[in-house]
């Protein structure tokens, strides 16, 4: 069964076309500083971890972890191997961070290690990686009651170091299991192109044996491989699926045979001959398919529809699917040429539109470019590649000025996609092509649901909540941060991005010192008028800036409804955001 091509449905009532921008507010934000007993266990990239993927996964790692099950409770791991917790009840009576658990091994003795990572699976379960390749599943008891006792229920060495991306707790028929998603970046010796590394996502399920009330063991271990670190990866709450947002797609690897087959696919000498060739002009397209010898007209079945094409050869499906754009299906024809080839002529409805692909998502064909067309395009673009900086700006076609481009105008070569994998078959069931909808961040709004992800749509930032139970409408648009997609693009030094679980504000921090807060529009207590239009403005959105009193780099950043938590090497800062109640 093929994956369904889906799209994200924007809720128009959640958009504000009359949004005017953020007004800078100089109201002071209460900021509290705590000095840490021991420095945060920061692990810097080694010389052999030089790729962009290593930087995305480990270099930009968020060392501060928020317990979504208990509001305003954050954790970090220090260089003594202690997991430290700070739970805030009252800002003016802050205690010191307290130790809740200590790693059994001295991780500083390991040369090949990553940052230790922790994920809060449920109100009473935690998964932990010490950064050396060992996985822990820990029963914490009710973390809302202090002091709780953390007890290791499972620990096992799983090979090379990894970080934990996500985990869930499942209770089915009185059998308890914990599903964990691990991320590794590993060397690929046979890679003849690219960085020489691949990204491995591992879906591990740890289950308690029925006959032994305490013993847990690994019951499932699935591996997916890709070439880019996923922006977002999460297991569905019922354990029946997995969702991934990434630039490059992931493939399921199960066993050595599949591993070899996937490696063969990546080797250049294994390139298969295209199933069909196609070329186009501004008015029409020509598709050529090679026919087996002694083929007759009776063997060929072709159906033209305004948006679809279906080609069968002796009851074998050659090409079928949705065309990139509409055609005049009544004017389209086909014929058998003397060299045993089938030639199909399709008339474009939208004259002048050049198609990037023939059938949406089909990779079996090859586009043959017309040399005359290429020369004409090159001539039209000649003024952009002059040897002089700005040869003659008064001409009809002035030279391109790169300074006029903004960061928000630059997109990556490959567009991201959102894929859902079935938990049993591990086949892709749903695919959403995100195009230029840049991924911004993820946030847990409801810990019982999957994490939400925020995407840029035009200038806005839209928050999406996945619902695994709704197969036809899996992603719900739940909130909009007006103009935030555009605003964040100008922050060249941004490191972490977050928003409040109740959507009241979004915030981002730079690598050093500065934190920017963007509040949702709120009613004004005074009368305000728009000077240009002379109309009354009922609501205003505020921007606030907080500057931390430290020169240490920011290592962690978390947002709750009331506060922002900012972690540096030696300090933990609390910024009281919700001061307007």
CSV table of N, CA, C and O in Angstrom, one decimal, residues 295-342:
chain,number,residue,atom,x,y,z
A,295,UNK,N,5.7,-5.3,-30.0
A,295,UNK,CA,4.5,-4.8,-29.4
A,295,UNK,C,3.6,-4.2,-30.4
A,295,UNK,O,4.0,-3.7,-31.4
A,296,UNK,N,2.3,-4.4,-30.1
A,296,UNK,CA,1.2,-3.9,-31.0
A,296,UNK,C,0.4,-2.9,-30.3
A,296,UNK,O,0.4,-2.7,-29.1
A,297,UNK,N,-0.5,-2.2,-31.1
A,297,UNK,CA,-1.4,-1.2,-30.5
A,297,UNK,C,-2.3,-1.9,-29.5
A,297,UNK,O,-2.7,-1.2,-28.5
A,298,UNK,N,-2.7,-3.1,-29.7
A,298,UNK,CA,-3.6,-3.8,-28.7
A,298,UNK,C,-3.0,-4.0,-27.3
A,298,UNK,O,-3.7,-4.1,-26.4
A,299,UNK,N,-1.6,-4.0,-27.3
A,299,UNK,CA,-1.0,-4.2,-26.0
A,299,UNK,C,-0.9,-2.9,-25.2
A,299,UNK,O,-0.6,-3.0,-24.0
A,300,UNK,N,-1.3,-1.8,-25.8
A,300,UNK,CA,-1.1,-0.5,-25.1
A,300,UNK,C,-2.4,0.0,-24.7
A,300,UNK,O,-3.4,0.1,-25.5
A,301,UNK,N,-2.5,0.4,-23.4
A,301,UNK,CA,-3.7,1.1,-22.9
A,301,UNK,C,-3.3,2.4,-22.3
A,301,UNK,O,-2.5,2.4,-21.3
A,302,UNK,N,-3.9,3.5,-22.8
A,302,UNK,CA,-3.5,4.8,-22.3
A,302,UNK,C,-4.8,5.6,-22.0
A,302,UNK,O,-5.7,5.6,-22.8
A,303,UNK,N,-4.9,6.1,-20.8
A,303,UNK,CA,-6.0,7.0,-20.4
A,303,UNK,C,-5.5,8.4,-20.1
A,303,UNK,O,-4.6,8.5,-19.2
A,304,UNK,N,-6.1,9.4,-20.8
A,304,UNK,CA,-5.8,10.8,-20.5
A,304,UNK,C,-6.9,11.4,-19.7
A,304,UNK,O,-8.1,11.3,-20.1
A,305,UNK,N,-6.6,12.0,-18.6
A,305,UNK,CA,-7.6,12.8,-17.8
A,305,UNK,C,-7.0,14.2,-17.6
A,305,UNK,O,-5.8,14.4,-17.8
A,306,UNK,N,-7.8,15.2,-17.3
A,306,UNK,CA,-7.3,16.6,-17.2
A,306,UNK,C,-6.1,16.7,-16.2
A,306,UNK,O,-5.1,17.5,-16.5
A,307,UNK,N,-6.0,15.9,-15.2
A,307,UNK,CA,-4.9,16.0,-14.2
A,307,UNK,C,-4.2,14.7,-13.9
A,307,UNK,O,-3.3,14.7,-13.1
A,308,UNK,N,-4.6,13.6,-14.7
A,308,UNK,CA,-4.0,12.3,-14.4
A,308,UNK,C,-3.6,11.7,-15.7
A,308,UNK,O,-4.2,12.0,-16.8
A,309,UNK,N,-2.7,10.7,-15.6
A,309,UNK,CA,-2.4,9.9,-16.8
A,309,UNK,C,-2.2,8.4,-16.3
A,309,UNK,O,-1.8,8.2,-15.2
A,310,UNK,N,-2.6,7.5,-17.2
A,310,UNK,CA,-2.5,6.1,-16.8
A,310,UNK,C,-2.0,5.3,-18.1
A,310,UNK,O,-2.7,5.3,-19.1
A,311,UNK,N,-0.8,4.7,-18.0
A,311,UNK,CA,-0.2,4.0,-19.2
A,311,UNK,C,0.0,2.5,-18.7
A,311,UNK,O,0.7,2.3,-17.8
A,312,UNK,N,-0.6,1.6,-19.5
A,312,UNK,CA,-0.4,0.1,-19.2
A,312,UNK,C,0.1,-0.5,-20.5
A,312,UNK,O,-0.3,-0.2,-21.6
A,313,UNK,N,1.0,-1.5,-20.3
A,313,UNK,CA,1.7,-2.2,-21.4
A,313,UNK,C,1.5,-3.7,-21.1
A,313,UNK,O,2.1,-4.2,-20.2
A,314,UNK,N,0.7,-4.4,-21.9
A,314,UNK,CA,0.4,-5.8,-21.6
A,314,UNK,C,0.0,-6.0,-20.2
A,314,UNK,O,0.5,-6.9,-19.5
A,315,UNK,N,-0.9,-5.2,-19.7
A,315,UNK,CA,-1.5,-5.2,-18.3
A,315,UNK,C,-0.4,-4.9,-17.2
A,315,UNK,O,-0.7,-5.1,-16.0
A,316,UNK,N,0.7,-4.4,-17.6
A,316,UNK,CA,1.8,-4.0,-16.7
A,316,UNK,C,1.7,-2.5,-16.6
A,316,UNK,O,1.7,-1.8,-17.6
A,317,UNK,N,1.6,-2.0,-15.3
A,317,UNK,CA,1.5,-0.5,-15.1
A,317,UNK,C,2.9,0.1,-15.4
A,317,UNK,O,3.9,-0.2,-14.7
A,318,UNK,N,2.9,1.0,-16.4
A,318,UNK,CA,4.2,1.7,-16.7
A,318,UNK,C,4.2,3.0,-16.0
A,318,UNK,O,5.2,3.4,-15.3
A,319,UNK,N,3.1,3.8,-16.0
A,319,UNK,CA,3.1,5.1,-15.4
A,319,UNK,C,1.7,5.4,-15.0
A,319,UNK,O,0.8,5.3,-15.8
A,320,UNK,N,1.5,5.9,-13.8
A,320,UNK,CA,0.1,6.2,-13.3
A,320,UNK,C,0.3,7.2,-12.2
A,320,UNK,O,1.1,7.1,-11.3
A,321,UNK,N,-0.5,8.3,-12.3
A,321,UNK,CA,-0.5,9.3,-11.2
A,321,UNK,C,-1.0,10.6,-11.6
A,321,UNK,O,-1.4,10.9,-12.7
A,322,UNK,N,-0.9,11.6,-10.6
A,322,UNK,CA,-1.3,12.9,-10.9
A,322,UNK,C,-0.3,13.7,-11.6
A,322,UNK,O,0.9,13.8,-11.2
A,323,UNK,N,-0.6,14.4,-12.7
A,323,UNK,CA,0.3,15.2,-13.4
A,323,UNK,C,0.6,16.5,-12.7
A,323,UNK,O,-0.2,17.0,-11.8
A,324,UNK,N,1.8,17.1,-12.9
A,324,UNK,CA,2.2,18.3,-12.2
A,324,UNK,C,1.2,19.4,-12.4
A,324,UNK,O,0.9,20.2,-11.5
A,325,UNK,N,0.6,19.5,-13.7
A,325,UNK,CA,-0.3,20.6,-14.0
A,325,UNK,C,-1.4,20.0,-14.9
A,325,UNK,O,-1.2,18.9,-15.4
A,326,UNK,N,-2.4,20.7,-15.2
A,326,UNK,CA,-3.5,20.2,-16.1
A,326,UNK,C,-3.1,20.2,-17.6
A,326,UNK,O,-2.2,21.0,-18.0
A,327,UNK,N,-3.7,19.2,-18.3
A,327,UNK,CA,-3.5,19.1,-19.7
A,327,UNK,C,-4.8,19.2,-20.5
A,327,UNK,O,-5.9,19.0,-19.8
A,328,UNK,N,-4.7,19.4,-21.8
A,328,UNK,CA,-5.9,19.3,-22.6
A,328,UNK,C,-6.0,17.8,-23.0
A,328,UNK,O,-5.4,17.3,-23.9
A,329,UNK,N,-6.8,17.0,-22.2
A,329,UNK,CA,-6.8,15.6,-22.4
A,329,UNK,C,-7.4,15.1,-23.7
A,329,UNK,O,-7.1,14.1,-24.3
A,330,UNK,N,-8.3,16.0,-24.3
A,330,UNK,CA,-8.9,15.6,-25.6
A,330,UNK,C,-7.9,15.9,-26.7
A,330,UNK,O,-8.0,15.2,-27.7
A,331,UNK,N,-7.0,16.8,-26.6
A,331,UNK,CA,-6.1,17.1,-27.6
A,331,UNK,C,-4.8,16.3,-27.6
A,331,UNK,O,-3.9,16.4,-28.4
A,332,UNK,N,-4.6,15.5,-26.5
A,332,UNK,CA,-3.4,14.7,-26.3
A,332,UNK,C,-3.5,13.4,-27.1
A,332,UNK,O,-4.5,12.8,-27.2
A,333,UNK,N,-2.3,13.0,-27.7
A,333,UNK,CA,-2.3,11.8,-28.6
A,333,UNK,C,-1.1,11.0,-28.2
A,333,UNK,O,-0.2,11.4,-27.5
A,334,UNK,N,-1.1,9.7,-28.9
A,334,UNK,CA,0.1,8.9,-28.8
A,334,UNK,C,0.2,8.1,-30.1
A,334,UNK,O,-0.7,7.9,-30.8
A,335,UNK,N,1.5,7.6,-30.3
A,335,UNK,CA,1.8,6.9,-31.5
A,335,UNK,C,3.0,6.0,-31.3
A,335,UNK,O,3.8,6.2,-30.4
A,336,UNK,N,3.1,4.9,-32.1
A,336,UNK,CA,4.2,4.0,-32.0
A,336,UNK,C,5.2,4.4,-33.1
A,336,UNK,O,4.9,4.4,-34.3
A,337,UNK,N,6.5,4.6,-32.7
A,337,UNK,CA,7.5,5.0,-33.6
A,337,UNK,C,8.2,3.8,-34.2
A,337,UNK,O,8.0,2.7,-33.7
A,338,UNK,N,9.0,4.0,-35.3
A,338,UNK,CA,9.6,2.9,-36.0
A,338,UNK,C,10.7,2.2,-35.1
A,338,UNK,O,11.0,1.0,-35.3
A,339,UNK,N,11.3,2.9,-34.1
A,339,UNK,CA,12.3,2.3,-33.3
A,339,UNK,C,11.8,1.6,-32.1
A,339,UNK,O,12.4,1.6,-31.0
A,340,UNK,N,10.6,1.1,-32.2
A,340,UNK,CA,9.9,0.4,-31.0
A,340,UNK,C,9.8,1.2,-29.8
A,340,UNK,O,10.2,0.8,-28.7
A,341,UNK,N,9.4,2.5,-30.0
A,341,UNK,CA,9.1,3.3,-28.8
A,341,UNK,C,7.7,3.9,-28.9
A,341,UNK,O,7.2,4.2,-30.0
A,342,UNK,N,7.2,4.2,-27.8
A,342,UNK,CA,5.9,4.8,-27.7
A,342,UNK,C,6.1,6.3,-27.4
A,342,UNK,O,6.7,6.7,-26.5
